[in-house]
XYZ file of C-alpha atoms in Angstrom:
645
model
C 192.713 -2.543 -78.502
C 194.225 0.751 -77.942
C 193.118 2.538 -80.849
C 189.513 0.615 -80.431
C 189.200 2.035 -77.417
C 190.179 5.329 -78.259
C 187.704 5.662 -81.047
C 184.897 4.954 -78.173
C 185.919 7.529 -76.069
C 185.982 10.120 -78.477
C 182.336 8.333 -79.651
C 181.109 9.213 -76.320
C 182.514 12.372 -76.072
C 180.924 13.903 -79.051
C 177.766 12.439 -78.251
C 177.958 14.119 -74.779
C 178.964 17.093 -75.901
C 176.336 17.653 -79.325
C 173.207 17.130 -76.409
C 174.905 19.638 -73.881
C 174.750 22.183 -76.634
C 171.596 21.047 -77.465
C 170.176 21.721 -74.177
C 171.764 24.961 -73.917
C 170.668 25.773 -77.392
C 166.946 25.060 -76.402
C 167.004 26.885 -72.779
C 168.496 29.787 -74.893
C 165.028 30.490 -76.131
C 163.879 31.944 -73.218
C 165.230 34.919 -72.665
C 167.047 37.780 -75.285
C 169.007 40.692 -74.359
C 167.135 43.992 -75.871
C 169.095 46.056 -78.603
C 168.219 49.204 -77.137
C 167.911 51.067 -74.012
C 164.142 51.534 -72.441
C 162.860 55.364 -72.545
C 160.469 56.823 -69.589
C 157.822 58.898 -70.880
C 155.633 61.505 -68.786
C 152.340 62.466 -69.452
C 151.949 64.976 -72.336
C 155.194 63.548 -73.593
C 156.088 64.028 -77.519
C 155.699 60.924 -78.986
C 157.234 61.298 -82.940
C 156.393 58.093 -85.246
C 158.716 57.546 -87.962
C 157.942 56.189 -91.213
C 159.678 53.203 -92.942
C 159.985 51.225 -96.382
C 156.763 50.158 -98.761
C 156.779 46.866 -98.464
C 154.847 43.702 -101.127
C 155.671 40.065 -100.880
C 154.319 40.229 -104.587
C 157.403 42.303 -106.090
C 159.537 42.272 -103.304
C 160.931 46.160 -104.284
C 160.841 47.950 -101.291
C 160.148 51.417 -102.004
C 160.451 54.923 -99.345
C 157.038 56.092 -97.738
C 157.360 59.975 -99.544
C 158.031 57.767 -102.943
C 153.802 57.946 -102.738
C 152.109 61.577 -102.503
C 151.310 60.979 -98.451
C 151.320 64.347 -96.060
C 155.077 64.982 -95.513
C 156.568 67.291 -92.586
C 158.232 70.390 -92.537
C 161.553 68.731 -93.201
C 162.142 64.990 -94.315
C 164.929 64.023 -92.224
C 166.603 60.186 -92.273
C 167.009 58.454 -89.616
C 170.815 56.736 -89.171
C 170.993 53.666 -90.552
C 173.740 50.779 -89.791
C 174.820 48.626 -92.953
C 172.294 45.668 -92.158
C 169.451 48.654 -92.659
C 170.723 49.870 -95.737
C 171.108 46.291 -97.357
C 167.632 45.354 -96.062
C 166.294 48.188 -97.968
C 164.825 50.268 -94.577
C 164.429 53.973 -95.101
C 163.625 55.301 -92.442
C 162.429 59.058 -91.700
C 160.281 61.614 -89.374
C 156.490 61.959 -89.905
C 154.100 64.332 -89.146
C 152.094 62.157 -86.854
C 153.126 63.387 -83.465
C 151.230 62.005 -80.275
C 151.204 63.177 -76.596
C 151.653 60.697 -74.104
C 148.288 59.453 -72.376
C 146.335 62.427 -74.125
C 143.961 60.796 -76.705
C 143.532 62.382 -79.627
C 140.398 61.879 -82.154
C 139.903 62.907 -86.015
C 143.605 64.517 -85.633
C 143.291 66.191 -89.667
C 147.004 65.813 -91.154
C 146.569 67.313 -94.282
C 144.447 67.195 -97.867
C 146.261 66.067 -101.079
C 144.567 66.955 -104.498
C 145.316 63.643 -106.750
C 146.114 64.044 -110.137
C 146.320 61.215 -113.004
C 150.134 60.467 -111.888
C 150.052 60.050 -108.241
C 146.371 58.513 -108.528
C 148.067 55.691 -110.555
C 151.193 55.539 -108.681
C 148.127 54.719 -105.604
C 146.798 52.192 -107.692
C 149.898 50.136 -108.625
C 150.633 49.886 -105.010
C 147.437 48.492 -104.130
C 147.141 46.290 -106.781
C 150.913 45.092 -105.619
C 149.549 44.684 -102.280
C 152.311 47.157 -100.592
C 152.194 47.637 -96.882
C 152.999 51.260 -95.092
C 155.076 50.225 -91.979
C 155.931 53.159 -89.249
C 158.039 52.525 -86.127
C 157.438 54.256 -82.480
C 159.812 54.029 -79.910
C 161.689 51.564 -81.844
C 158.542 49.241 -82.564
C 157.173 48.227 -85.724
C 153.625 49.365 -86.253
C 151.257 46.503 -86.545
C 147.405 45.271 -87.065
C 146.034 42.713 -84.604
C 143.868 40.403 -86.608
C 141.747 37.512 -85.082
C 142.133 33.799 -85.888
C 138.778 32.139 -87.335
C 140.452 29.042 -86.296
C 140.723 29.635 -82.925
C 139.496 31.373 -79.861
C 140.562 34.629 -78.689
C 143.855 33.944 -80.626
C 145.410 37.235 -82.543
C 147.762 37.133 -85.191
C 149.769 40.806 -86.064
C 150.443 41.871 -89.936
C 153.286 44.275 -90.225
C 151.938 47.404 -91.001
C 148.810 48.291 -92.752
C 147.976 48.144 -96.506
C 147.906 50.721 -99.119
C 144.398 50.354 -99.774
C 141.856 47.867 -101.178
C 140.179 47.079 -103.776
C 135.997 46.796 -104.018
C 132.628 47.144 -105.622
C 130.221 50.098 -104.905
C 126.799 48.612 -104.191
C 125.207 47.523 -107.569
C 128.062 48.316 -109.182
C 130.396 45.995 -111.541
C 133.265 48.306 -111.887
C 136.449 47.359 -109.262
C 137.762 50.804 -107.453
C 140.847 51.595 -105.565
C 140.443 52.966 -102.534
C 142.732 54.463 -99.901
C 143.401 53.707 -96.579
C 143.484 57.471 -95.184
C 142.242 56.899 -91.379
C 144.182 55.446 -89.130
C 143.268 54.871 -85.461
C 146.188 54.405 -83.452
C 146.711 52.075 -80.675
C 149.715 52.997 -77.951
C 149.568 50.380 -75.308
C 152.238 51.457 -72.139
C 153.290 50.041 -69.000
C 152.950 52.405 -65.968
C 155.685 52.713 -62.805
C 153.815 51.700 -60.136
C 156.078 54.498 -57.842
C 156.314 57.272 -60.728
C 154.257 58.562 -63.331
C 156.032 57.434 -65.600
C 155.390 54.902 -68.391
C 156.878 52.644 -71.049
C 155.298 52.247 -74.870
C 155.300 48.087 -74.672
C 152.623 48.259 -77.801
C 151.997 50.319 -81.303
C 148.904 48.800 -82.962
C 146.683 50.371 -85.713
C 143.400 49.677 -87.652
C 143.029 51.631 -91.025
C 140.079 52.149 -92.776
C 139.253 54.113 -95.637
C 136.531 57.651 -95.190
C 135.784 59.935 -97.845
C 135.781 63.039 -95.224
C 132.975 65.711 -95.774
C 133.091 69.092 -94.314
C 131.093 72.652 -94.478
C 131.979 75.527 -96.562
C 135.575 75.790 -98.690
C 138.606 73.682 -97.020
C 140.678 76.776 -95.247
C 143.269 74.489 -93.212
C 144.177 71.434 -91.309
C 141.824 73.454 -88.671
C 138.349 72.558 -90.248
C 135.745 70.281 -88.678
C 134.629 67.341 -90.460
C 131.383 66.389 -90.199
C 132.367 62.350 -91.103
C 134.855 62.787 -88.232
C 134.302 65.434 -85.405
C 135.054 65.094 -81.802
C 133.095 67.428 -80.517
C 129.342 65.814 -82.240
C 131.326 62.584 -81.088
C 131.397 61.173 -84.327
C 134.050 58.877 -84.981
C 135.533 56.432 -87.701
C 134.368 52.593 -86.851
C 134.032 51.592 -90.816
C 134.993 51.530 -94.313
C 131.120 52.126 -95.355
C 131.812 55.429 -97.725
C 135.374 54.778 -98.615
C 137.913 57.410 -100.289
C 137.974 56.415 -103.840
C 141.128 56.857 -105.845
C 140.736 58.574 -109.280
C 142.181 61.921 -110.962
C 141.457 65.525 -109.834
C 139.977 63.846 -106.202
C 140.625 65.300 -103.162
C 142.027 63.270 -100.305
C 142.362 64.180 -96.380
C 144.351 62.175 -93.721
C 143.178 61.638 -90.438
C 144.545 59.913 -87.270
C 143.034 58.858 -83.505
C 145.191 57.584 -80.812
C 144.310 55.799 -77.717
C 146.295 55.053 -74.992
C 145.765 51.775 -73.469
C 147.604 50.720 -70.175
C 149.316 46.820 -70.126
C 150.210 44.338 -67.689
C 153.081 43.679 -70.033
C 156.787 44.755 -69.123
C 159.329 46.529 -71.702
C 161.464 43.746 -70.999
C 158.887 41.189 -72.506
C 156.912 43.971 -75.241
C 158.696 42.142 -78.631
C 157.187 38.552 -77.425
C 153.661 39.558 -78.463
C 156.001 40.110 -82.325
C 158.008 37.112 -82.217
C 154.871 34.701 -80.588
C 155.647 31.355 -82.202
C 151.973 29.373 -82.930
C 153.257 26.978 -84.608
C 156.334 25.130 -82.108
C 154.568 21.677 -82.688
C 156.171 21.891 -85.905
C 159.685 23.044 -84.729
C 159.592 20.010 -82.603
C 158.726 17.506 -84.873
C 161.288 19.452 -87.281
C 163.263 18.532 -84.134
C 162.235 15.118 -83.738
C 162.751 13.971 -87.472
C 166.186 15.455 -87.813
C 167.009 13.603 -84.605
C 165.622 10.111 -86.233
C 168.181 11.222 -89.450
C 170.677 11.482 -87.020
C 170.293 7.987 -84.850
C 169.707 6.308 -87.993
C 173.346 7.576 -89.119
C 174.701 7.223 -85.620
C 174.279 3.347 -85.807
C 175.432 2.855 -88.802
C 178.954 4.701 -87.999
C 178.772 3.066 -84.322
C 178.614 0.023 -86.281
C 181.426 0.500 -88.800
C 183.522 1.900 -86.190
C 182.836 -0.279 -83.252
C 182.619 -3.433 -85.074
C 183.317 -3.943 -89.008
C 186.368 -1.297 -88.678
C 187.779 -2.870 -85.235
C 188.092 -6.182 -86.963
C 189.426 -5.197 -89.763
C 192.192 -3.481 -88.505
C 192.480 -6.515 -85.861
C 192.667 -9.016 -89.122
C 195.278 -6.761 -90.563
C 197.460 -6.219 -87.531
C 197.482 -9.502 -87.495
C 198.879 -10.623 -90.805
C 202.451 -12.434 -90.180
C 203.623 -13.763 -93.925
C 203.824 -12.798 -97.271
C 201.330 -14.583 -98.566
C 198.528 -13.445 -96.574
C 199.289 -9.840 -96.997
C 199.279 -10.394 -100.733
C 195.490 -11.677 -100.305
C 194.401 -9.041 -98.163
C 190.847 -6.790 -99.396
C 189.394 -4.101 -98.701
C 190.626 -0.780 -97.342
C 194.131 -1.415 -96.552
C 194.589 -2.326 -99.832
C 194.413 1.655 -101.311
C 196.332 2.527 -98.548
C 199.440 3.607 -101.232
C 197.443 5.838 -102.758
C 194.537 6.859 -100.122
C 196.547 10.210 -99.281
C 197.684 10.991 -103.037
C 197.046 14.777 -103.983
C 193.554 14.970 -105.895
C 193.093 16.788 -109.675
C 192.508 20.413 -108.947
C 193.490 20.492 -105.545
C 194.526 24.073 -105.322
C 190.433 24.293 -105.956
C 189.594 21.943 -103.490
C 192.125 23.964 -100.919
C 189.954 27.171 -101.833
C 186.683 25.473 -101.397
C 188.198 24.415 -97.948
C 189.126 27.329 -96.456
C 185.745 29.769 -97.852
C 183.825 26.244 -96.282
C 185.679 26.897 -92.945
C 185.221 30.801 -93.269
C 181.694 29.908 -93.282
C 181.256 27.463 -90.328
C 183.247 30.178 -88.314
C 180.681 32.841 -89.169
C 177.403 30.911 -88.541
C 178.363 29.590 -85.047
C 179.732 32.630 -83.766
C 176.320 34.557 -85.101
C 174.009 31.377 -84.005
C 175.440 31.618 -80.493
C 174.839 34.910 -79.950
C 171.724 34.922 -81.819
C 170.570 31.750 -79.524
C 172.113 33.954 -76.372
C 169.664 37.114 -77.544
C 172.495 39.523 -78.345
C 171.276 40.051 -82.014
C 167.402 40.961 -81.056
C 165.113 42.425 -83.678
C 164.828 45.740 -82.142
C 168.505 45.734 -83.406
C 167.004 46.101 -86.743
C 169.995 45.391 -89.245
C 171.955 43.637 -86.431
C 172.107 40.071 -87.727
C 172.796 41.105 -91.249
C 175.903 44.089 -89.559
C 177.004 41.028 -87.211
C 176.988 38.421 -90.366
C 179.139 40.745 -92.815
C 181.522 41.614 -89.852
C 182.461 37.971 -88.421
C 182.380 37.019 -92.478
C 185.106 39.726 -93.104
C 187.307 38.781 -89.893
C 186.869 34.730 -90.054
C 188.779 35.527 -93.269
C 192.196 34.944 -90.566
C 190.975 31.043 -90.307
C 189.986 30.520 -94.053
C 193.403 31.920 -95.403
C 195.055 29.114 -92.470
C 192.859 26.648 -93.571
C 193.598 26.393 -97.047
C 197.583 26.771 -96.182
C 197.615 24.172 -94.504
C 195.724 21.696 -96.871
C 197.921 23.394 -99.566
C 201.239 22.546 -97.904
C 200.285 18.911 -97.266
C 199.088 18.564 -101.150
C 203.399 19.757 -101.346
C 202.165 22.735 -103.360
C 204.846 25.602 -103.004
C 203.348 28.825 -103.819
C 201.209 29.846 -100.962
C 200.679 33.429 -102.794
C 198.730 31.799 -105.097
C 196.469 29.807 -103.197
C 195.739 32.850 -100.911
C 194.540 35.030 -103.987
C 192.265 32.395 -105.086
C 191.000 32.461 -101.247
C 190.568 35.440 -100.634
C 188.784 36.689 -104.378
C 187.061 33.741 -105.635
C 184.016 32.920 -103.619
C 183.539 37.207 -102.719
C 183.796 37.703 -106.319
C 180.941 35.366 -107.397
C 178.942 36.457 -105.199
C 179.692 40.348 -105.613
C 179.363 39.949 -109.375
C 175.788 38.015 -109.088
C 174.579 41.218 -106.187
C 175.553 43.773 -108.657
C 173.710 42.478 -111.130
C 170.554 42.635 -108.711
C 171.389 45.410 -107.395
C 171.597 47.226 -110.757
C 167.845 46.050 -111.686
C 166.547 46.656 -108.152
C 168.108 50.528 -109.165
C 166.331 50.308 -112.477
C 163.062 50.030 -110.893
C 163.562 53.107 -108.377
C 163.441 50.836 -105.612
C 164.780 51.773 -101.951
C 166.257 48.326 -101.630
C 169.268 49.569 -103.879
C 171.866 49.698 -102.387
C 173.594 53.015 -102.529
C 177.137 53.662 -104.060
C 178.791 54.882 -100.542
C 177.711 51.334 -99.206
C 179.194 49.330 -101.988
C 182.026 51.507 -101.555
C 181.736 50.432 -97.445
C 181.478 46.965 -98.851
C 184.527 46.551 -100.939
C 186.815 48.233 -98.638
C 185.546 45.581 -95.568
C 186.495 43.228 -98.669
C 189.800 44.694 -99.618
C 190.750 46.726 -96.294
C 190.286 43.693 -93.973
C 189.381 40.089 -95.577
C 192.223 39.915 -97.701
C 194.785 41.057 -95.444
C 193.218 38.960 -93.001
C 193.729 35.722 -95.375
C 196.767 36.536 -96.261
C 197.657 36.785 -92.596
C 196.260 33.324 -91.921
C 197.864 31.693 -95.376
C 201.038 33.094 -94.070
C 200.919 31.155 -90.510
C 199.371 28.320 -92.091
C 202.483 27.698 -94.680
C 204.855 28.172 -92.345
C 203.732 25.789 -89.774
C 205.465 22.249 -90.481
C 203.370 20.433 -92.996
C 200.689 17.872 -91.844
C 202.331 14.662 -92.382
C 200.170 11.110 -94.195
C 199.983 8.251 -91.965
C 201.477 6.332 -94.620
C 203.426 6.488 -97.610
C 202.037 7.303 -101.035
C 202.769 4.790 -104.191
C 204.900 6.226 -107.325
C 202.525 4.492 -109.352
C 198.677 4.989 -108.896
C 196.678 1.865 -108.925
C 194.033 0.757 -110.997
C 190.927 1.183 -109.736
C 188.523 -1.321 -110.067
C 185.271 -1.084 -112.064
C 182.611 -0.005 -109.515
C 179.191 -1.373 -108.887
C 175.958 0.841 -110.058
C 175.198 1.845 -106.344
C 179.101 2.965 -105.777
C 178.829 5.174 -109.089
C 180.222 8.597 -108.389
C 177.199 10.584 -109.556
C 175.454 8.568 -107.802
C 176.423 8.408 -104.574
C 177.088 12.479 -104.305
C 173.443 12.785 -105.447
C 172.384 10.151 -102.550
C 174.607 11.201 -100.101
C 173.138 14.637 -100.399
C 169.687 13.813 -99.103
C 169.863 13.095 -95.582
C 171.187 16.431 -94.624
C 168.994 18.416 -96.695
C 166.359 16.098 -95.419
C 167.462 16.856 -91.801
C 167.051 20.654 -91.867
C 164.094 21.705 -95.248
C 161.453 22.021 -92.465
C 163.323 24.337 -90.912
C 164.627 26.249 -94.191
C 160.443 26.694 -94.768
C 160.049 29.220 -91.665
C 163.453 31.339 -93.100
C 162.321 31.236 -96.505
C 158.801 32.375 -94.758
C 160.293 34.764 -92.719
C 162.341 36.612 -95.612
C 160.341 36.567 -98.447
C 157.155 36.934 -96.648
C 158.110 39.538 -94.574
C 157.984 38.532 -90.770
C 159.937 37.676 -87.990
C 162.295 34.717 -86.922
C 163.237 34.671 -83.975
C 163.541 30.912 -83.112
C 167.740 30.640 -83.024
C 167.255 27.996 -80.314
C 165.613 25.554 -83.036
C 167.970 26.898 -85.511
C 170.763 26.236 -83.508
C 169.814 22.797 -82.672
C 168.950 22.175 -86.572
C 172.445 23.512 -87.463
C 174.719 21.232 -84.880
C 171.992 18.140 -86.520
C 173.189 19.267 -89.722
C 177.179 19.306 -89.008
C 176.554 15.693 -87.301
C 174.580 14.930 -90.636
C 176.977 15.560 -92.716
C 180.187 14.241 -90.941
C 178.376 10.504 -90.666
C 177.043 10.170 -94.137
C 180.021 11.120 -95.461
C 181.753 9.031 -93.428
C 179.336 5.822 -94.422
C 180.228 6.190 -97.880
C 183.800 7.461 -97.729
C 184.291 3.695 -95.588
C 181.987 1.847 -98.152
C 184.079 3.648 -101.348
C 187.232 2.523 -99.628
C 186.351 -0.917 -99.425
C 185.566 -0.771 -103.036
C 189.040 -0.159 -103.459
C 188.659 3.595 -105.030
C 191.070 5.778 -103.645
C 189.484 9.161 -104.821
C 187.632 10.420 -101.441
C 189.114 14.155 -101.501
C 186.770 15.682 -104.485
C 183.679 12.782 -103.523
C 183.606 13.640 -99.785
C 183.022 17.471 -100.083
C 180.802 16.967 -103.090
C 179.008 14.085 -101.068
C 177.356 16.357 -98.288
C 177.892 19.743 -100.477
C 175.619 17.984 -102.995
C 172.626 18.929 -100.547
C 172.820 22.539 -101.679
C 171.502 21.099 -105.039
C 168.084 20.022 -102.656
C 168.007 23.335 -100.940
C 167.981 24.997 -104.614
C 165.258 22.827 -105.947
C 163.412 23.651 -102.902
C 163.271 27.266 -102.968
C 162.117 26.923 -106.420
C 159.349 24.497 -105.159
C 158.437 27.367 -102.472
C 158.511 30.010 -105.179
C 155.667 28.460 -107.494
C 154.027 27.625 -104.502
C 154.048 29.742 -101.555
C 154.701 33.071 -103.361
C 152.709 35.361 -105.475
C 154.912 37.132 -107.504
C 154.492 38.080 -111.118
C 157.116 40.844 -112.329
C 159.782 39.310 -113.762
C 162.476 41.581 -111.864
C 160.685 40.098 -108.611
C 161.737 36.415 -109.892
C 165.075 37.170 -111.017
C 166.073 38.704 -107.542
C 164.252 35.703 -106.243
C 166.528 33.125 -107.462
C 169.602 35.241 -107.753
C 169.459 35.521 -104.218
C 168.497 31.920 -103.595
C 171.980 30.968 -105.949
C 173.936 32.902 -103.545
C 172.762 31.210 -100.492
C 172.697 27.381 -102.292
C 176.416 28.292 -102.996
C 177.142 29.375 -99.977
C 175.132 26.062 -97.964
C 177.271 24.040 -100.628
C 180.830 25.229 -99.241
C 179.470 25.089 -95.965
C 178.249 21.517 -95.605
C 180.940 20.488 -97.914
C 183.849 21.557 -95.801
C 181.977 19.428 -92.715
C 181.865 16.668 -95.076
C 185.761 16.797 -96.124
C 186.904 17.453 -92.361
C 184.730 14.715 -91.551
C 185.989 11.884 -93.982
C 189.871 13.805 -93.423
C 189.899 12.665 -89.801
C 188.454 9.172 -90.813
C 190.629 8.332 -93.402
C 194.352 9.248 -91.046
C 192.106 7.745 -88.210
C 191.945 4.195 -89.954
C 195.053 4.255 -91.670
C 197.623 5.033 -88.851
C 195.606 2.303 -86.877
C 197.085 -0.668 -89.453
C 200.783 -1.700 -89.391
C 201.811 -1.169 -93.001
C 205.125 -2.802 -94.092
């Protein structure tokens, strides 16, 4: 009764304690902690707008702004970068746009470009790749409002503004490139009600595309337009005689800006970016994970509570020989439930990256969820991810000690190699690869030499010491002892129904916790390969504790159902069980790619799924480990609950 009753406790305590996170998790939505400090600005202020990557969900190359023949200042200068910038691709740099704070400006000339036949291409192959020019002011990301047909009053914002478009002259058939080389700036600020002072909360911008006339023979940057002159009051409302692109044409750049006071605070200026119009579909994300979940619940509840309880009451029971000899089930493997499995220095390595893995993602989901990694961070979450990858490297080296010591292995050196290189290698062997045909195609998003450099010594300067730190504590702890004693000879295991087939049952058991989190994996798919925002970690957070439950419970189910079939081999089939949903998450990113994406180059597709191998890989170890910790604590649980003779 003892050990019934202890399995109910800790029943209720993990229940209690998954929906206390989950209520924090939620309530952690409402508020974020901003990335950077807010700046005051006076009237007549210098406002300086910095330019960032070309961006096209079609190709998925970023490239640098000055890669295209647009008016450049006196000097280029970069901007600092942290890592997560430089392996997103950002380049960022000053611009000549330079505003004054609350002083509008109108038909601002920039400069005139002459086009020639290469730069008037290189216009055209960004337009036809639908690339967007993004530029950043006071740490915001420039944006154009655009109004839902679909409902009323409702705005949507597209990250920066495109190239250019595409169109017919009137009574023409012949399709023209034109440029988008007027931009009318929107600076929204929030005013001190005590000092004149104000805060930018808003950078908006609407481009359209003017083939600028003006009198006499262009002298400077001085001359009056007559498309575009604020003294005649003649401004830019249309694209009606747009800038065509074609060789030997002259182009010139103009800007307005308005200033337009807000009721919104600098606290609250990214929630207009990160607006989510679609949290109906979060919830019932939510809502059908949750069903996954109860559904699972009562069917461990049930094998725990009940079929479990009396079987281990039937077998505690069991007074002479002859009854023990005609005992079923479980008990009946129990000589060989805890014998080593083929390849388990593998398994031990799997293991430990697994648990390197869980320790990462909680520690960046909780202070994701908490608002410590916000967007105006930009490369925070992909700096925080590397970092608490490179130092959870302590727990995966202890991890994989300590299942290496119970399997009696003896040479921990080994095992902590294999740790420490094999996953890392994979994966920097598959990024090199991409990274070597992102540099063929003069993209920005290669990633330079000094930060691969940066990258292998946080490999070799800190992860593998770090492992071999943990492998070292981990071996020399005392070794985790088997509730029971392992058989010299294996048994024979008996020939297994069609529904117990290994294959089978991995490929089955993998379902339920892809099944519990693909709605969610559409809005990061969306949100990386589309270009915008997430900012939902609450959700996420709540979808990633559904998915550790998920996996613990159905491989628990059929660890207890393979048991009773009297097969003995649980170590491999448990982590394959719930890793086997990273086969899913694969087939659904290819699903998403020939049918939420647009692109055509082949370099676009290869990065595509290169990238989307790396992450199945790494969602395999991840929900495998759950699965093998899961079934690990189920299997000693029963087993030291039975009086074995």
């Amino acid at each position: 009764m003892a050990r019934g009753s202890l399995a109910l406790k800790l029943g209720v305590s993990f229940t209690s304690s998954s929906l206390l996170l989950l209520l924090l998790a939620y309530h952690s939505c409402s508020f974020y902690l901003p990335g950077v400090a807010p700046q005051d600005f006076s009237t007549g202020a210098e406002l300086k707008v910095k330019v960032n990557k070309l961006t096209s969900t079609k190709t998925q190359l970023p490239y640098s702004y000055y890669s295209l023949p647009y008016c450049p200042p006196e000097h280029i200068v970069d901007s600092a970068e942290n890592l997560g910038e430089v392996l997103r691709g950002d380049r960022i740099e000053n611009s000549p746009y330079v505003f004054q704070m609350r002083e509008p400006l109108q038909c601002k000339v920039l400069c005139r470009i002459t086009l020639n036949s290469k730069t008037a291409k290189e216009f055209k192959e960004k337009i036809d790749d639908d690339y967007h020019v993004n530029m950043i002011l006071d740490n915001l990301p420039l944006v154009v409002p655009i109004r839902r047909s679909d409902q009323e009053n409702a705005v949507v914002y597209q990250h920066g503004f495109h190239v250019g478009l595409k169109g017919q002259y009137a009574g023409s058939e012949d399709l023209k490139h034109f440029i988008h080389n007027h931009l009318t700036f929107t600076v929204k600020y929030h005013k001190d009600s005590q000092l004149d002072l104000a805060r930018i909360v808003g950078f908006e911008v609407k481009p359209f595309s003017v083939k600028h006339q003006y009198d006499g023979e262009w002298k400077n940057e001085n001359m009056r337009l007559t498309t575009c002159d604020p003294h005649a009051r003649r401004a830019v409302t249309s694209s009606d005689s747009p800038q065509v692109i074609e060789d030997k044409t002259d182009v010139i750049f103009t800007y307005d800006v308005a200033f337009e006071e807000s009721d919104v605070k600098w606290a609250s200026r990214w929630d207009t970016y990160l607006l989510m119009a679609d949290d109906q579909i979060h919830w019932f994300s939510i809502v059908n994970s949750l069903m996954i979940v109860l559904f699972l619940s009562g069917m461990v509840a049930m094998i725990m509570l009940r079929t479990l309880y009396r079987d281990i009451s039937k077998y505690n029971q069991l007074e002479t020989q002859e009854e023990a000899q005609e005992e079923t089930g479980w008990k009946l493997v129990h000589g060989d439930v805890f014998r080593p499995p083929t390849n388990s220095d593998l398994l031990c390595v799997c293991v430990g990256t697994g648990v390197q893995f869980f320790g990462m993602i909680l520690v960046t989901m909780i202070f994701a969820a908490l608002g410590f990694l916000s967007p105006s961070n930009r490369g925070g979450l992909m700096t925080a991810m590397l970092f608490l990858w490179v130092f959870m490297g302590l727990f995966a080296g202890y991890a994989s000690a300590r299942l290496y010591k119970m399997f009696k292995g003896t040479q921990w050196e080994k095992i902590t190699l294999k740790t420490a290189f094999m996953f890392p290698s994979i994966v920097f062997a598959i990024f090199f690869v991409l990274n070597a045909l992102i540099w063929g195609e003069k993209s920005s998003g290669a990633v330079p030499f000094g930060t691969i450099f940066a990258l292998v010594f946080l490999w070799f300067g800190i992860s593998v010491p770090l492992v071999f730190t943990g492998s070292y504590i981990g071996f020399k702890k005392p070794a985790i002892e088997d509730p029971v004693k392992t058989n010299k000879i294996p048994r024979q295991i008996p020939e297994q129904a069609w529904y117990m087939n290994p294959v089978f049952s991995i490929l089955t058991g993998g379902v339920l916790p892809f099944g519990a989190v693909f709605i969610e994996l559409f809005f990061i798919l969306t949100s990386i390969w589309l270009h915008q925002f997430y900012y939902i970690f609450g959700f996420l957070f709540i979808v990633f504790i559904i998915l550790v439950v998920t996996c613990a419970e159905i491989t628990i189910v059929l660890c207890y159902f393979q048991l009773c079939s009297e097969d003995y081999l649980w170590w491999w089939r448990s982590y394959l069980t719930s890793g086997s949903s990273a086969l899913y998450l694969f087939l659904y990113t290819a699903f998403y790619f020939f049918t939420k994406l647009d692109i055509t180059k082949p370099v676009s597709g290869v990065l595509y799924f290169g990238y989307m191998l790396i992450a199945s890989y790494a969602f395999f170890v991840l929900t495998g480990t759950i699965g093998f910790f899961a079934c690990f604590w189920f299997t000693r649980l029963i087993y030291s609950s039975v009086k074995i003779d």
